[in-house]
Every structure is written in C-alpha cells, then in structure tokens.
Tab-separated table of C-alpha atoms and ligand atoms in Angstrom:
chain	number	residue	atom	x	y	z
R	1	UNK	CA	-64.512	-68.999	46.440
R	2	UNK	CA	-66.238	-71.416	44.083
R	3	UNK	CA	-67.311	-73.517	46.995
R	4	UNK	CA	-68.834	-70.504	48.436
R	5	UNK	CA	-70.803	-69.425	45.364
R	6	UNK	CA	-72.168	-73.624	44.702
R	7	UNK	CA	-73.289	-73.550	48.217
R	8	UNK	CA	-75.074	-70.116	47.909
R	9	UNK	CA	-76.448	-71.385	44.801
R	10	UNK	CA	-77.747	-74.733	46.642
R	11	UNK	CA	-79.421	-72.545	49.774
R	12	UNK	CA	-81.316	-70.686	47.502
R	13	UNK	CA	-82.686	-72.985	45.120
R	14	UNK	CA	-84.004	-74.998	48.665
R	15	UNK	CA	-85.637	-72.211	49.482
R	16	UNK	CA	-86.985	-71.091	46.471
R	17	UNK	CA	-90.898	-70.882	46.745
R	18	UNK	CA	-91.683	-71.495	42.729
R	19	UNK	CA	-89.371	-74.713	43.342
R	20	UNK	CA	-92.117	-76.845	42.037
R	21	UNK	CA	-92.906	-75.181	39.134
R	22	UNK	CA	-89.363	-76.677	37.503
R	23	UNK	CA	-91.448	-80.153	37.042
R	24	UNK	CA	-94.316	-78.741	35.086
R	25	UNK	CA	-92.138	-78.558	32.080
R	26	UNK	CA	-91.141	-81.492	29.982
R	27	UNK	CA	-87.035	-81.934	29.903
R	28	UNK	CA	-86.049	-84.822	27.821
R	29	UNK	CA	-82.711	-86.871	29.470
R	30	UNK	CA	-80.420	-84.793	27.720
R	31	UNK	CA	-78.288	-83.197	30.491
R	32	UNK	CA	-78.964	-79.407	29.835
R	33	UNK	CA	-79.064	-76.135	30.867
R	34	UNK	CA	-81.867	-74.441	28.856
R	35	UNK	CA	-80.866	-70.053	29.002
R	36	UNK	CA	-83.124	-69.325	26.218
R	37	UNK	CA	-86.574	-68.931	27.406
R	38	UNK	CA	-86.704	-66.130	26.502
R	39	UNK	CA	-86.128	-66.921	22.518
R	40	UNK	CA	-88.409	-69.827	22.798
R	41	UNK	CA	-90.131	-70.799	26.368
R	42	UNK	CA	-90.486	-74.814	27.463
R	43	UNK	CA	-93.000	-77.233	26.607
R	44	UNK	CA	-95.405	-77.140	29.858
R	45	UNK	CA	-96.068	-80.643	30.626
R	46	UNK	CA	-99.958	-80.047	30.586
R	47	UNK	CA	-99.573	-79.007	26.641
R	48	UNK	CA	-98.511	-82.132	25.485
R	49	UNK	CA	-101.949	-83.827	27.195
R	50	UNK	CA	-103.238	-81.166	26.025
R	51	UNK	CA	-102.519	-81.605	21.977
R	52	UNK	CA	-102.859	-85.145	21.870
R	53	UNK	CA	-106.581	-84.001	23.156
R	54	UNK	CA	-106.706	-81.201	20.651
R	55	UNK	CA	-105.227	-83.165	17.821
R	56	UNK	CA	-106.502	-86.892	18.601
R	57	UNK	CA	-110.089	-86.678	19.594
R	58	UNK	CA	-111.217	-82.808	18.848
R	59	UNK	CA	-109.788	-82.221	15.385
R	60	UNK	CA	-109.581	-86.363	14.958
R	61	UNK	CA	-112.939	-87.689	16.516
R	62	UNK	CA	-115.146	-84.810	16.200
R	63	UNK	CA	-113.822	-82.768	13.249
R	64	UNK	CA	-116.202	-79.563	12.270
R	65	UNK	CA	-118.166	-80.116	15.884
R	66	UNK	CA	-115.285	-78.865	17.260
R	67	UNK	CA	-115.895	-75.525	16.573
R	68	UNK	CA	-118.668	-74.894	18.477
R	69	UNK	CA	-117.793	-77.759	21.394
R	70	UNK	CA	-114.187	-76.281	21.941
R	71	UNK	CA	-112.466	-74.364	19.798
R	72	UNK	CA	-114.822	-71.011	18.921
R	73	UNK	CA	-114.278	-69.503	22.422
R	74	UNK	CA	-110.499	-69.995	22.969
R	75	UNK	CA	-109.282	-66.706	21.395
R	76	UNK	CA	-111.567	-65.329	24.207
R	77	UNK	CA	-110.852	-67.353	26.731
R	78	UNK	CA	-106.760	-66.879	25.521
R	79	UNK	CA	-106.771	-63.489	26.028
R	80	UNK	CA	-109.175	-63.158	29.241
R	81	UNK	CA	-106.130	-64.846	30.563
R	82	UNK	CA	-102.957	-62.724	29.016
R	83	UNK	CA	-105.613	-59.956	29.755
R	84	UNK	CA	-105.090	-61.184	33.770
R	85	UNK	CA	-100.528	-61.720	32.684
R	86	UNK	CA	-100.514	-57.475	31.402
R	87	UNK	CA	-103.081	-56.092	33.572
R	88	UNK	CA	-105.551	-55.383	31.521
R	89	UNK	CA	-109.306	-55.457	30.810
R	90	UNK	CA	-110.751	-58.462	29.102
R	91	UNK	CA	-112.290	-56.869	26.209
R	92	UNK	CA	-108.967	-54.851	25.644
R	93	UNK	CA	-106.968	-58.277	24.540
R	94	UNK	CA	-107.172	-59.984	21.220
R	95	UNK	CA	-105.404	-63.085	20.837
R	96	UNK	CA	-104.073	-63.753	17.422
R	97	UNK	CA	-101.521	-63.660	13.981
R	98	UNK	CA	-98.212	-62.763	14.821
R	99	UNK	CA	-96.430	-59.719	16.836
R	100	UNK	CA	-94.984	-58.562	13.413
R	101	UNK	CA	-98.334	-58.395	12.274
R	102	UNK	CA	-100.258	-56.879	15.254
R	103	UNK	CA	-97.606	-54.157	14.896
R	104	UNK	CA	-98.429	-53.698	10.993
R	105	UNK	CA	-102.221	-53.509	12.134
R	106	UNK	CA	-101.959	-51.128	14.928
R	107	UNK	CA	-99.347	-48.726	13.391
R	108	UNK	CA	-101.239	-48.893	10.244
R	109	UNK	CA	-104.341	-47.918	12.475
R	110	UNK	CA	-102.729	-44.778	14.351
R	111	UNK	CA	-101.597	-43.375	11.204
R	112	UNK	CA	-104.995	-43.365	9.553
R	113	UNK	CA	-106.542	-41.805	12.028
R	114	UNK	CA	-103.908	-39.157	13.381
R	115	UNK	CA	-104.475	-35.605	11.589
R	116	UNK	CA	-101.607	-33.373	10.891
R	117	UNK	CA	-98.567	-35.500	12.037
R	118	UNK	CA	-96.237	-36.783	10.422
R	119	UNK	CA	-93.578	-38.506	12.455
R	120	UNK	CA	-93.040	-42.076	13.960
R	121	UNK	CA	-90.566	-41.828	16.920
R	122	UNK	CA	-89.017	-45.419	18.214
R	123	UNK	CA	-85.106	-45.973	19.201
R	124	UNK	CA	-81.960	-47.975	17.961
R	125	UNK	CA	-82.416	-51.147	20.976
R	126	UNK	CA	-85.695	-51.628	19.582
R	127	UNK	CA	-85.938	-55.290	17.492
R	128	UNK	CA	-85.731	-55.335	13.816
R	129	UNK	CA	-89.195	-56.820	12.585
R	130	UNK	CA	-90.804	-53.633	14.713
R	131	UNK	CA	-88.294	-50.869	12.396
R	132	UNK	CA	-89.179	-53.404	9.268
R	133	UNK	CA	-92.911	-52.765	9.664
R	134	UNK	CA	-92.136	-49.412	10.941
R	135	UNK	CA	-90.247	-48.860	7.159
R	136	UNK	CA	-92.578	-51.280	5.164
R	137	UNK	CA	-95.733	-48.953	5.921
R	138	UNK	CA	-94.674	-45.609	5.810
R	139	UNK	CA	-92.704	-46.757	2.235
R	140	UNK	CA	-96.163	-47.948	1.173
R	141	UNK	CA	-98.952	-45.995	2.502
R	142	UNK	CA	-97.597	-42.843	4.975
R	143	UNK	CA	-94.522	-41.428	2.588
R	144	UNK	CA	-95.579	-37.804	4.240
R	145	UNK	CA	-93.875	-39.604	7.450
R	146	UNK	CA	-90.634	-39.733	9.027
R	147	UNK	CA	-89.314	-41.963	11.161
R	148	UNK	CA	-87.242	-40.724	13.335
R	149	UNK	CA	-84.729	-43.244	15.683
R	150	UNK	CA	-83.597	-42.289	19.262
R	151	UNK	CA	-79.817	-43.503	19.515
R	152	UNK	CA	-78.738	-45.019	22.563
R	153	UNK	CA	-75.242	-43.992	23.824
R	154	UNK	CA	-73.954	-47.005	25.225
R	155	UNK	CA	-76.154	-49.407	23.345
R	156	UNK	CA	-77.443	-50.630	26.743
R	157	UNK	CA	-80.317	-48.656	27.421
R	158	UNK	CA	-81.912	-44.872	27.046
R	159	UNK	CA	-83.100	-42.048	29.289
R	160	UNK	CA	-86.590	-41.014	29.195
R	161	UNK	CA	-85.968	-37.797	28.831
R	162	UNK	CA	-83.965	-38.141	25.751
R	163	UNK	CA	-86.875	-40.119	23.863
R	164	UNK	CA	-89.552	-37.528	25.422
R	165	UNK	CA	-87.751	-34.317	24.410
R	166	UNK	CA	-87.660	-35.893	20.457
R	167	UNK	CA	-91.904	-35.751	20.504
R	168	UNK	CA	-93.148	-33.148	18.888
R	169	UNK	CA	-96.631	-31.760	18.225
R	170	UNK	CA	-96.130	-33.633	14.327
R	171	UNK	CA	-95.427	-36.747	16.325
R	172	UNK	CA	-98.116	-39.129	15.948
R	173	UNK	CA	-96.715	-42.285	17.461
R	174	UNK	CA	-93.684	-43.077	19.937
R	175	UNK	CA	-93.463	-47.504	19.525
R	176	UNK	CA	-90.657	-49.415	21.963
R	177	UNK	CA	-89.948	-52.604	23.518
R	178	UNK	CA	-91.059	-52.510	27.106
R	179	UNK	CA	-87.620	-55.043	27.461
R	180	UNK	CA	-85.161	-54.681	24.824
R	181	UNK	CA	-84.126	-57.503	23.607
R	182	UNK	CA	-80.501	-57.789	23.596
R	183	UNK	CA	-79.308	-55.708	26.167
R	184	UNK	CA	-82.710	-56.458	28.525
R	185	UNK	CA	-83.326	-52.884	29.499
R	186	UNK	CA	-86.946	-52.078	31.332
R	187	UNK	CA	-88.191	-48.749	30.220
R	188	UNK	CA	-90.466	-46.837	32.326
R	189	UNK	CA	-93.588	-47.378	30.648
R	190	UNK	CA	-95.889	-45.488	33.133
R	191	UNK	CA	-93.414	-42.345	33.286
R	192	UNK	CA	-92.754	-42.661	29.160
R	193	UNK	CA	-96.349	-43.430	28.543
R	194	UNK	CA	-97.552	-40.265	30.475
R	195	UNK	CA	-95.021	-38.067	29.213
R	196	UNK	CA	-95.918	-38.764	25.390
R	197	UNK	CA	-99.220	-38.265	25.934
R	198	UNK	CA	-99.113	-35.071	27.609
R	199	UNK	CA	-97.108	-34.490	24.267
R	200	UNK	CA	-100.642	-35.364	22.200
R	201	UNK	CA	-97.958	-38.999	20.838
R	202	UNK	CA	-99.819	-42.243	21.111
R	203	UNK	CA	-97.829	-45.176	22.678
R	204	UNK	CA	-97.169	-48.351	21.445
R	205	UNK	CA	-95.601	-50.845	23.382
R	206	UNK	CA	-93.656	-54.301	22.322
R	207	UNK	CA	-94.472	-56.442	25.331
R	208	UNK	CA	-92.096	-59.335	24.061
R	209	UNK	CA	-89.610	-59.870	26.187
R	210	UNK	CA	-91.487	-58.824	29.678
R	211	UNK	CA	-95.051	-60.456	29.488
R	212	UNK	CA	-94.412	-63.482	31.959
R	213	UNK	CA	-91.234	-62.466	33.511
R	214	UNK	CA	-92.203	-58.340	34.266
R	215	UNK	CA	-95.621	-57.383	35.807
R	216	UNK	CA	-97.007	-55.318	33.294
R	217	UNK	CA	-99.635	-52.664	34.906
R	218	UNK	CA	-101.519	-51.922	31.300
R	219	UNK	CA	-104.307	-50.461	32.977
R	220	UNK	CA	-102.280	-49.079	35.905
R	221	UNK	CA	-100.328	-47.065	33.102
R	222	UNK	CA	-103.043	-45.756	31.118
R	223	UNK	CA	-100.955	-47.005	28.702
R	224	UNK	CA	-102.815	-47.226	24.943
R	225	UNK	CA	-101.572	-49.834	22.644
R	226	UNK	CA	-99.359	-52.703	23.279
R	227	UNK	CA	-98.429	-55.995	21.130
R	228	UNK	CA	-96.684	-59.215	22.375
R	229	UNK	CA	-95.177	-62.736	21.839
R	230	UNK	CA	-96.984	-65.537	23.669
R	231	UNK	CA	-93.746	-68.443	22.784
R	232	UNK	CA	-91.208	-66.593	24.619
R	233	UNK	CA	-91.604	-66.191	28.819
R	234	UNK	CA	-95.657	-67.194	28.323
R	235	UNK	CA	-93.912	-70.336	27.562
R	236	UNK	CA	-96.727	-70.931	24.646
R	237	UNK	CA	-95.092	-72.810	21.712
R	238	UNK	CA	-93.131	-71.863	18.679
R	239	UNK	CA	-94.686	-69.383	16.426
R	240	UNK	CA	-97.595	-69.518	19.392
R	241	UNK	CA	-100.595	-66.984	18.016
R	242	UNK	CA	-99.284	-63.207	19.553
R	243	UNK	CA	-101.670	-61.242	21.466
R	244	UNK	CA	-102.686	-57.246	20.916
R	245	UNK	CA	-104.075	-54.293	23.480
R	246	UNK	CA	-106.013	-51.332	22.605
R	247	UNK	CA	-107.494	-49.492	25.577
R	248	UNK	CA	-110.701	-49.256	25.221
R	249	UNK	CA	-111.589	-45.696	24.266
R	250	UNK	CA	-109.481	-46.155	21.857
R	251	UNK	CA	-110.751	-49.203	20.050
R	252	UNK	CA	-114.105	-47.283	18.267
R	253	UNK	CA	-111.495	-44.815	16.810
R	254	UNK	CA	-108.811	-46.881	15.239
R	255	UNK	CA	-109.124	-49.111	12.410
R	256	UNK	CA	-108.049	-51.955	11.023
R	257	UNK	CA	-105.881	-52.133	7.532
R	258	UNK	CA	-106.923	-56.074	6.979
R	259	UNK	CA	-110.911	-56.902	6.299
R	260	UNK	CA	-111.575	-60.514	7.108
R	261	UNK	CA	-114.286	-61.864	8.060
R	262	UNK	CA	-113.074	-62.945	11.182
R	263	UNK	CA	-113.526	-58.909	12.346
R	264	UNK	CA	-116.780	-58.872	11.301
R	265	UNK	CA	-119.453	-58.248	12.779
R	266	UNK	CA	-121.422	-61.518	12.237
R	267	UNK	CA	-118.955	-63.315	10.508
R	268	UNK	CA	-121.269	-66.690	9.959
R	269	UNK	CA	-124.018	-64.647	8.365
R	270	UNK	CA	-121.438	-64.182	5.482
R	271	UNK	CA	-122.577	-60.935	4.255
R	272	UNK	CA	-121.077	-59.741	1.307
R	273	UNK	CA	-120.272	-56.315	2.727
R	274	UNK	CA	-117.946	-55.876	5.689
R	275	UNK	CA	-119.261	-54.406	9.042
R	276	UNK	CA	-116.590	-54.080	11.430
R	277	UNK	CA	-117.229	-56.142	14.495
R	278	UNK	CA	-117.852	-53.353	17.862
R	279	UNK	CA	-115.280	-54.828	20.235
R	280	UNK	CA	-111.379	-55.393	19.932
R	281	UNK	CA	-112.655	-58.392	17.560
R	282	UNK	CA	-112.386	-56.033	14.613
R	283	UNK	CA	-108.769	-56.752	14.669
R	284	UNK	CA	-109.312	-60.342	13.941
R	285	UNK	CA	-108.530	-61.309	10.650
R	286	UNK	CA	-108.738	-64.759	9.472
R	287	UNK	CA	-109.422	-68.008	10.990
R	288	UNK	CA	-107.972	-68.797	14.562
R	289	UNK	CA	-104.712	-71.145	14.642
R	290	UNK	CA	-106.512	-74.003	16.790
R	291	UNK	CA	-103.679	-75.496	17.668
R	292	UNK	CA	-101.455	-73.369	18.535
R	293	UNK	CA	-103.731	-71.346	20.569
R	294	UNK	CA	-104.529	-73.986	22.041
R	295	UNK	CA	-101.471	-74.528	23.457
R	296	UNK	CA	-101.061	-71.186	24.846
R	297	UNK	CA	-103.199	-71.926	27.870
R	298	UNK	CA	-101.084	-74.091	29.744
R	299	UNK	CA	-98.512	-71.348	29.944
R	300	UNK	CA	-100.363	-69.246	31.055
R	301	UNK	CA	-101.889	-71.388	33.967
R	302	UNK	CA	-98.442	-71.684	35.320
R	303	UNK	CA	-97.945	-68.383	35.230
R	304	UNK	CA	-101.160	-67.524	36.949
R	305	UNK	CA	-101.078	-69.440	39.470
R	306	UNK	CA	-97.348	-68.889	40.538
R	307	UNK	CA	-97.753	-65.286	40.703
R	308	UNK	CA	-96.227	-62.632	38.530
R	309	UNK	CA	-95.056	-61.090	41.519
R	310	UNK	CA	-93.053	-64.309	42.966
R	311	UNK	CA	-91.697	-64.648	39.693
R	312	UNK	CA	-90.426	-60.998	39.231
R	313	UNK	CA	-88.762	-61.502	42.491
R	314	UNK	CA	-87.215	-64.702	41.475
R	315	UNK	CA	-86.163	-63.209	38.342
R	316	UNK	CA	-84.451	-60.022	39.927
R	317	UNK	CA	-82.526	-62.747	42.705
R	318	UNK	CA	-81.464	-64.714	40.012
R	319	UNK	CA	-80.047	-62.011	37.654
R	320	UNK	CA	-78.550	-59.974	40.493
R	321	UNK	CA	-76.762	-63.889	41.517
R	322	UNK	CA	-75.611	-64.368	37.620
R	323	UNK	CA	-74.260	-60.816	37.543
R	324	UNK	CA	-72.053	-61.310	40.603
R	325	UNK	CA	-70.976	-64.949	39.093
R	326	UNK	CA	-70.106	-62.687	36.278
R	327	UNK	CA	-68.049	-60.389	37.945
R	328	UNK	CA	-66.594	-62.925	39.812
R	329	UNK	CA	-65.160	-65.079	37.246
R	330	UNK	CA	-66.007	-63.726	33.769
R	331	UNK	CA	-64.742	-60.246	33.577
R	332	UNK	CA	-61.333	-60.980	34.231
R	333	UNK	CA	-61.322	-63.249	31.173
R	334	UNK	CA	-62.388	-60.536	28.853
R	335	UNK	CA	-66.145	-60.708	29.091
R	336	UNK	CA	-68.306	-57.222	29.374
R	337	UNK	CA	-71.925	-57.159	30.674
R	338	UNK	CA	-73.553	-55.168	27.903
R	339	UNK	CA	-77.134	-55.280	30.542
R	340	UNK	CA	-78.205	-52.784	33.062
R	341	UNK	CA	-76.714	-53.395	36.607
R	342	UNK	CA	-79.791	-52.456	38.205
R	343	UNK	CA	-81.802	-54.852	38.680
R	344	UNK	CA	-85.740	-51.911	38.216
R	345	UNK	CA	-83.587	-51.382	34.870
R	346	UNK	CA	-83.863	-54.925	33.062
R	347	UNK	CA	-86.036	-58.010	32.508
R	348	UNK	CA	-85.187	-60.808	33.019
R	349	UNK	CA	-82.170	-61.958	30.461
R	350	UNK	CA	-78.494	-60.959	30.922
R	351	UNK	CA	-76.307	-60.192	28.290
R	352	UNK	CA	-72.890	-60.504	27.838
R	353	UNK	CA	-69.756	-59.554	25.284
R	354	UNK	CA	-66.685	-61.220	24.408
R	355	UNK	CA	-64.906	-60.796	20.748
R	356	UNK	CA	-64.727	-64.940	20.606
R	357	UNK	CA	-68.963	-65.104	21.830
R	358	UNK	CA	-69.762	-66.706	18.547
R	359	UNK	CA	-67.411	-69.586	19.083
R	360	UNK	CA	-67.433	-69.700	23.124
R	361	UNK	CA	-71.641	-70.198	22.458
R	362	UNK	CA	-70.839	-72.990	19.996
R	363	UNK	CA	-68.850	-74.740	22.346
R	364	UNK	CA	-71.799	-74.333	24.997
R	365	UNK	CA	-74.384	-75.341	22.824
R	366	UNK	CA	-72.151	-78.561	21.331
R	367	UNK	CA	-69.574	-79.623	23.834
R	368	UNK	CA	-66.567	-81.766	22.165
R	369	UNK	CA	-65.516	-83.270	25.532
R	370	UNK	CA	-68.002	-84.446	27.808
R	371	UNK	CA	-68.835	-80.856	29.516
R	372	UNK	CA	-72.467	-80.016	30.294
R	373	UNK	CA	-74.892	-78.767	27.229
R	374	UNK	CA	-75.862	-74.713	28.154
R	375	UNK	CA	-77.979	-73.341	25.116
R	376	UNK	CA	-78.143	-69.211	25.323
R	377	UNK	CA	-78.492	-67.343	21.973
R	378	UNK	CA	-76.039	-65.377	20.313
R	379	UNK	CA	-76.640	-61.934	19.038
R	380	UNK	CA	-74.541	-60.533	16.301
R	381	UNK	CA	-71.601	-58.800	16.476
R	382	UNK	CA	-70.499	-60.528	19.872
R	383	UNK	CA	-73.465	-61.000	22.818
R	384	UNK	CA	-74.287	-64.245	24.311
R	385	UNK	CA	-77.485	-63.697	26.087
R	386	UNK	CA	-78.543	-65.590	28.952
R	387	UNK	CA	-81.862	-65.868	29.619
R	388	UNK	CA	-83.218	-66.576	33.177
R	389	UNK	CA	-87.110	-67.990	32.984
R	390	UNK	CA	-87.822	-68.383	36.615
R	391	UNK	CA	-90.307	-71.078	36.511
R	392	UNK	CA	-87.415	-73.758	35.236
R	393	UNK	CA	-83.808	-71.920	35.582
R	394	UNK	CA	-82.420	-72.902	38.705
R	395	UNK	CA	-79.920	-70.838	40.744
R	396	UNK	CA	-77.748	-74.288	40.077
R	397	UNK	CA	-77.952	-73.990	36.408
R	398	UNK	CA	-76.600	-70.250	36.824
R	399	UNK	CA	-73.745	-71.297	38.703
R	400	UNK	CA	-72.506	-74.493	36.792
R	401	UNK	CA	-73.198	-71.977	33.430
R	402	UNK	CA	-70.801	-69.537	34.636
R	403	UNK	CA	-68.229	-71.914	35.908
R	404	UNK	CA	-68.726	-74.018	32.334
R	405	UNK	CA	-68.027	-70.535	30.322
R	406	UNK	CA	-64.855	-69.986	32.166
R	407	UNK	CA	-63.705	-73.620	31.685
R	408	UNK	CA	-64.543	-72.779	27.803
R	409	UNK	CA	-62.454	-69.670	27.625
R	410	UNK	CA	-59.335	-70.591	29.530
R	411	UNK	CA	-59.087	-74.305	28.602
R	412	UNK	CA	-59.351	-72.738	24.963
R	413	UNK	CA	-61.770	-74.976	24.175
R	414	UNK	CA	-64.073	-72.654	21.769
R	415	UNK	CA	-60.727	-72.484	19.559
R	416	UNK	CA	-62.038	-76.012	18.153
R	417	UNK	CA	-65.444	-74.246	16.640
R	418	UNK	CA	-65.079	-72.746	13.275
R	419	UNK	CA	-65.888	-68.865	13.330
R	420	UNK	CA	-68.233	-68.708	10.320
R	421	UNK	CA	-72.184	-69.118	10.935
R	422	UNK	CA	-73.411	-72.429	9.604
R	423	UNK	CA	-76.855	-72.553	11.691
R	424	UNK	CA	-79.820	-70.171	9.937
R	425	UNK	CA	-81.351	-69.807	13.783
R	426	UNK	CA	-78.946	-68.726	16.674
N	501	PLP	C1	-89.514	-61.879	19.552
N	501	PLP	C2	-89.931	-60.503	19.226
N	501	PLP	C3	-90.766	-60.255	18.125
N	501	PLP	C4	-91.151	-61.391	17.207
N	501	PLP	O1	-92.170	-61.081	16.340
N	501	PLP	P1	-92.838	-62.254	15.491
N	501	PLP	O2	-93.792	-61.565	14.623
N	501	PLP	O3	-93.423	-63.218	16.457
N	501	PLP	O4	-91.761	-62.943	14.729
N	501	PLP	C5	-91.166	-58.952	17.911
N	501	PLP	N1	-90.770	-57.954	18.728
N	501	PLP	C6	-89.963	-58.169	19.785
N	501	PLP	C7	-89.555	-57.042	20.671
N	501	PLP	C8	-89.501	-59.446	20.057
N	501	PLP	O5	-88.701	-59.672	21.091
C-alpha cells in the first residue's frame, strides 16, 4: 500500500510541468519539508540578487538618486503586476501598508460614504485582524453600526445563501476571505459578489490566502473592493507591503480616512493643503517601503510566467493526493480533515484535527530522533494546517509528510513535547 502511494507520488512529480519552478527558490541544506507557504512564502532565488542590488549599490552607491533612477515607479510597476495575479485593471491596484490596514482604509471609506445603513455583515471563518478592524472602527467612528457575524455550522465552510439572506437594505458592507484561512474554504465570489449587490451591500474581499494559488477573476466578477497579503502564496517576503482593489467607478466616490502626502495630488510640490490625488493613489499614505517592495517582484515573476492556471491545477492534484494520503493512513489514528473535500470548495492548504496537534506539530517541526524536519502551522484549539504552494511542494514531500505524521502518532513520539506554548509565532 505504501509502496503504491511513493510510487504514485514519484510518477507525478516526473511529470509535473511547473517541475522547474522548485529551483527558483533558495532552500538552505537543512533537510525539510516546508507546508507553510501559505503563512510565509519562500525566498525566490532572484530576490536575494535582487536586495544585495537594492541594498548595496541603489540605497548604498546612489542614495537619494535612487528615487527617481529606481525606486519612484515600483509601487506602479508592483501592482501593474498583482493587477495581471487578481485580474484586474492596472489603475485599480495600489501596492502598499499592510492588509490590516488596507482593510481599516477601505471599510473606513464605505462607511463614510454609505447613507442610511447601518450594518457590517462578515462570518465566524473569517481571520481575526479583519473582525479587529471591523470592531476598532465602528467602536470609534460608526457606533450607529452593527456588526453582524454569519456562523458557520461545521466550522468548515458556509452556504451562500445563508450569508446572502442576512443582507438587508441597512446593510452597507458584506467583507470575507475569498480562502479562509484555517479550514481553506473557496467562497463563490462571483455568485456572492452578485447577489450582495443586487441587495444594494458593497463587497469586500480578503484575497490572502488565494492570490497566487486561486485565479482570481476581479474584473470577471464585477467584484468592488478587495485587499491582500503579498508574503504568503505571492511568495514576497515577511511583512512584504499588501496590495488594495477598488474598481474603478468606485474609486472617485470613496475616500480615504489617512491624509498623507503620499495620496496627494502633487505630493513634491508640498502644498500645505491636501488635494486628493485622482487615481487609486489617493489611498497612498506615507512613503513606499523600498525594500520590501522591492522584493515583491520576483514573486510575482514566477508566478507569471508559470501560469495561474498550471498552478491551480497543480494545487487541486496535490490536495486531492494529500487528502487520500489522509484517509489512507491518518484517519484511523484519530485525525479529522476539518477542509472541504471538494477540491472547487478550497484553496490550496489542508487542514487537519487531532486533540494531541499541538504536540504531534512540535515533534514535526523539531524531531528528537533523526526523522525528517516538516514545518506546517498550528491553529488553536487543535488544527495542523498543511499548506501546499505548488511552485516548491512536491508530491514527494506530501507523501513522506503523511507517512512522518503517522510514524509521530503511533511511535508516540509527540508524547516527548511539552503541551504548553513556549513559541510567540506558530
Ligand atoms: C494573513 C492574513 C492577514 C494578515 O494581515 P496583515 O495586516 O498582513 O498582518 C489578513 N487577512 C487574512 C485573511 C490573512 O490570511
């Protein structure tokens, strides 16, 4: 049976067209299986040349020339390419601050300019930062507004119809994740999208754990606002700039909360009085992270080049293969998959449950004996997720994962881990 499953695993990694993509990003000769891509994306080769360049001779060698030799038209140039990732216009893309704070601008937007309304609709699998923001601004500035949370039966995922039939003509603005993040489940952002609409809601969408790893049809969609990581799948670099969509006929109408001058119009004349800049630059705030957007492009060449497509079907063959692995040898050592089964249902990260998961990820992360290193996350009270970036995750690393969990959990060997959390970051 094993035998069958390592050979499987072998025929389709040799005939895996994005093969060659696996060399493009640095591994270091630590023997590991890297299932969190989707927490924190690999270091593209290029990127390294890349900062030495940035660092060394642009901010080194030519200091303030920089600005105008390199560095003023990369936010641009950024998002003409995420714009390209999402499916989206050009000048519908800003690249820049974080997601949490992209969220905080765009909410804070909607609500300022809807008339009448008074409720925020979003739902229980959405991640934490988006409810904090959610809370933060309507305890601050909107206290006429509710929030109200769609609850997910199983914790897995969420009809449509439930989250449709909860907008209302005071709801002003329905926010998700297009993925969720633990449980991975793909909502139907064309179907949800129209459906809110029709209901006068605007739609918000947290493209975090599906821009790189999803095709996103923006455009296609008609969708109207969306926010995203660029470290996760875009493979960009930790705490990588985030990027931010507003259709366009929606960009004269909303503002936003935070005046810099970096949303001005003419921020270099430094005017004392703020003009908003015409064009989704008028949610720029402050000055550009250099080098961290600079590293961002890299990524996103990868990506562009291998095809969203190819790696969507990569993705769905892989996590349709690690399902059946986990069928096959996880669930009858107490192990749940707490992910969709169907493959149009979920991104591209797997997630399963186990009342030791805490421990049994320790012992994956930091082997005592001499097993192989596997780092997946663990999500409080009891997920491991695995996270399948097809660029670099092998149908190999699937298969020796799986078989290394089982060794784990019936050699005993995560009873050697202690069971409180030492480690800030999981
Ligand atoms: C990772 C993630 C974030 C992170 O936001 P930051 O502001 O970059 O910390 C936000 N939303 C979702 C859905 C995520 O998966």
């Amino acid at each position: 049976m094993i035998q069958k499953y390592l050979e499987q695993a072998n025929e389709l990694d040799s005939s895996d067209v994005l093969k060659k993509y696996r060399d493009k990003f640095f591994t270091s000769g630590e023997n590991l299986i890297y299932l969190d891509g989707n927490s924190l994306g690999r270091l593209p080769v290029e990127t390294i040349r890349l900062m030495e360049q940035a660092v060394k001779h642009q901010w080194g060698e030519r200091l303030i020339r920089s600005w105008n030799e390199n560095w003023i038209n990369l936010p641009e140039r950024t998002a003409s390419k995420i714009a390209q990732i999402v499916g989206a216009r050009d000048d519908e893309i800003f690249v820049g601050d974080s997601t949490s704070i992209n969220l905080y601008k765009l909410v804070f937007g909607v609500l300022k300019t809807s008339q009448n309304k008074s409720q925020i609709l979003t739902d229980n699998l959405n991640f934490p930062s988006d409810h904090y923001i959610l809370q933060g601004i309507v305890e601050n500035h909107f206290p006429n507004y509710e929030i109200i949370i769609a609850k997910s039966n199983d914790n897995i995922s969420i009809e449509t119809n439930q989250l449709v039939e909860l907008i209302n003509e005071k709801t002003a603005l329905l926010t998700l994740s297009h993925a969720a993040y633990k449980s991975s489940f793909l909502y139907d952002m064309k179907k949800i999208t129209k459906a809110a609409q029709e209901k006068g809601a605007i739609v918000l969408w947290d493209l975090s754990h599906s821009a790189g790893v999803v095709p996103i049809k923006l455009k296609e969609c008609n969708a109207d606002l969306a926010i995203g990581c660029t470290y996760k799948y875009l493979n960009g670099g930790p705490g990588a700039p985030a990027f931010l969509y507003i259709r366009k006929d929606l960009q004269e109408k909303l503002i936003n909360p935070i005046w810099g001058w970096f949303g001005d119009q003419r921020p270099f004349e430094f005017n004392l009085e703020y003009k908003h800049a015409d064009s989704i630059n008028k949610f720029g705030v402050g000055t550009p992270n250099i080098l961290s957007l600079a590293a961002i492009e890299p990524g996103l060449n990868i990506i562009i080049e291998a095809g969203i497509e190819n790696i969507r079907k990569k993705s769905i063959d892989e996590t349709n293969f690690l399902i059946e692995l986990i069928k096959q040898f996880l669930l009858p050592i107490d192990f749940s998959i707490s992910s969709p089964l169907k493959s149009d249902l979920r991104g591209s990260h797997i997630s399963i449950k186990h009342d030791e998961a805490f421990r049994i990820s320790k012992a994956m992360i930091a082997p005592k004996n001499n097993g192989i290193k596997i780092i997946p996350d663990f999500r409080p009270p009891n997920n491991i997720r695995l996270g399948i970036a097809p660029l670099y995750t092998s149908f190999k690393d699937i298969f020796n994962s799986i078989i290394r969990i089982r060794e784990i959990v019936e050699t005993g060997e995560y009873k050697l881990y202690p069971r409180a959390k030492e480690d800030l970051v999981t």
